[in-house]
GROMACS .gro file of C-alpha atoms in nm:
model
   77
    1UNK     CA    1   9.168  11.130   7.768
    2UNK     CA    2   9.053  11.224   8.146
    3UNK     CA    3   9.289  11.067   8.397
    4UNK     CA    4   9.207  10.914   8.733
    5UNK     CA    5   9.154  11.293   8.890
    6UNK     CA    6   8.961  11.375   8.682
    7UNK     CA    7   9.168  11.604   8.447
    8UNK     CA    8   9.136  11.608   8.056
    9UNK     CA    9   9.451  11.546   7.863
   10UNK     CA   10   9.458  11.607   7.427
   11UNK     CA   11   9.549  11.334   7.200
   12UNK     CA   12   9.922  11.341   7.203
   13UNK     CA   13   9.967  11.506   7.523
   14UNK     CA   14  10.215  11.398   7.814
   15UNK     CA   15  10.237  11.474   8.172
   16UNK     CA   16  10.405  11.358   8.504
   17UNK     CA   17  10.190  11.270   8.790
   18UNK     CA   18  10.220  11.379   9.167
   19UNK     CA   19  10.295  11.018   9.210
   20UNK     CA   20  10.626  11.025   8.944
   21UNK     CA   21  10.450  10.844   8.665
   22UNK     CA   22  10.549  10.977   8.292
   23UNK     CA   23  10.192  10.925   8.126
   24UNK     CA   24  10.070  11.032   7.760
   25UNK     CA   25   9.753  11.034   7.587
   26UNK     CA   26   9.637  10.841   7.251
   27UNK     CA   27   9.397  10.744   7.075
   28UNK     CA   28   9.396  10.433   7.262
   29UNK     CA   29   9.352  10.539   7.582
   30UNK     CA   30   9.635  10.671   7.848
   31UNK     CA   31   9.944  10.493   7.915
   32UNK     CA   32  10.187  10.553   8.215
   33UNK     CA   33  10.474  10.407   8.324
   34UNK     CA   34  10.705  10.489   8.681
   35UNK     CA   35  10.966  10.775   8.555
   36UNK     CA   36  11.211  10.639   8.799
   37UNK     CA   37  11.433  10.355   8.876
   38UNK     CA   38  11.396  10.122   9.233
   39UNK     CA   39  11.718   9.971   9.366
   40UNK     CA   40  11.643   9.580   9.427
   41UNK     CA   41  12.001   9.473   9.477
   42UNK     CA   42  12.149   9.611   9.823
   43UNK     CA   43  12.242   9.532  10.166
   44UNK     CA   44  11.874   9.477  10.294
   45UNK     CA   45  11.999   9.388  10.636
   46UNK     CA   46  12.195   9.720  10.653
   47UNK     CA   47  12.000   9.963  10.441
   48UNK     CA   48  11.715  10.094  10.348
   49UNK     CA   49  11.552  10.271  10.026
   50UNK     CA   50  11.373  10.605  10.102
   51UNK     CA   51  11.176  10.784   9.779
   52UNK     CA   52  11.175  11.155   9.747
   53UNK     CA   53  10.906  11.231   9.535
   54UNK     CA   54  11.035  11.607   9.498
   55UNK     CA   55  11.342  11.425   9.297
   56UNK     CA   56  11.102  11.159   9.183
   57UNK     CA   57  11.427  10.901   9.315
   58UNK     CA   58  11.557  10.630   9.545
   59UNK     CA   59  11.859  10.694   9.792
   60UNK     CA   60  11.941  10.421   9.959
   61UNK     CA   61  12.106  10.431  10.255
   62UNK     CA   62  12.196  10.278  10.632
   63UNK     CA   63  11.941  10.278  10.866
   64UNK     CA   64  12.167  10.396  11.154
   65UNK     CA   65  12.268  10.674  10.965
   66UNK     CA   66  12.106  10.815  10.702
   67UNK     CA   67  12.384  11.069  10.568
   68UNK     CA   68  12.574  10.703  10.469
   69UNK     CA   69  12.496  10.609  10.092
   70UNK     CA   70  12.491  10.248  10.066
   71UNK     CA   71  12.587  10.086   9.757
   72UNK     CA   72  12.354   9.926   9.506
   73UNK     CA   73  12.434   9.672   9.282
   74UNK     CA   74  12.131   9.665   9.033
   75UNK     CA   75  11.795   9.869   9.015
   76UNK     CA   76  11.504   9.817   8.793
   77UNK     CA   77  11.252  10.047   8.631
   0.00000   0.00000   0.00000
């Protein structure tokens, strides 16, 4: 399988991408899927998600202060 840079993959194979996305190689082709979950259920008003892609993760917390965690009530992924 060759991904979208470019780089050759085995039959079988997985990897993570630079973007967090768990893919693997087959016989059919390659398949990839996010490797992390995105909060959808939060004080929008009040907070804000921000993704660190060195934890591949979602913090949410309050825009006036981002050491405050905000609470999240369901994510997705």
């Amino acid at each position: 399988c060759t991904d979208l840079e470019g780089n050759l993959h085995e039959f079988g194979s997985q990897w993570k991408t630079k973007d967090c996305w768990d893919c693997s190689c087959s016989r059919e082709g390659i398949g990839c899927c996010t490797s992390y979950a995105t909060p959808v259920s939060f004080d929008e008003e009040k907070c804000e998600a921000i993704f660190d892609k060195l934890t591949c993760s979602y913090k949410v917390v309050e825009k006036a202060d981002h050491a405050k965690e905000c609470e999240v009530n369901a994510w997705v992924g």
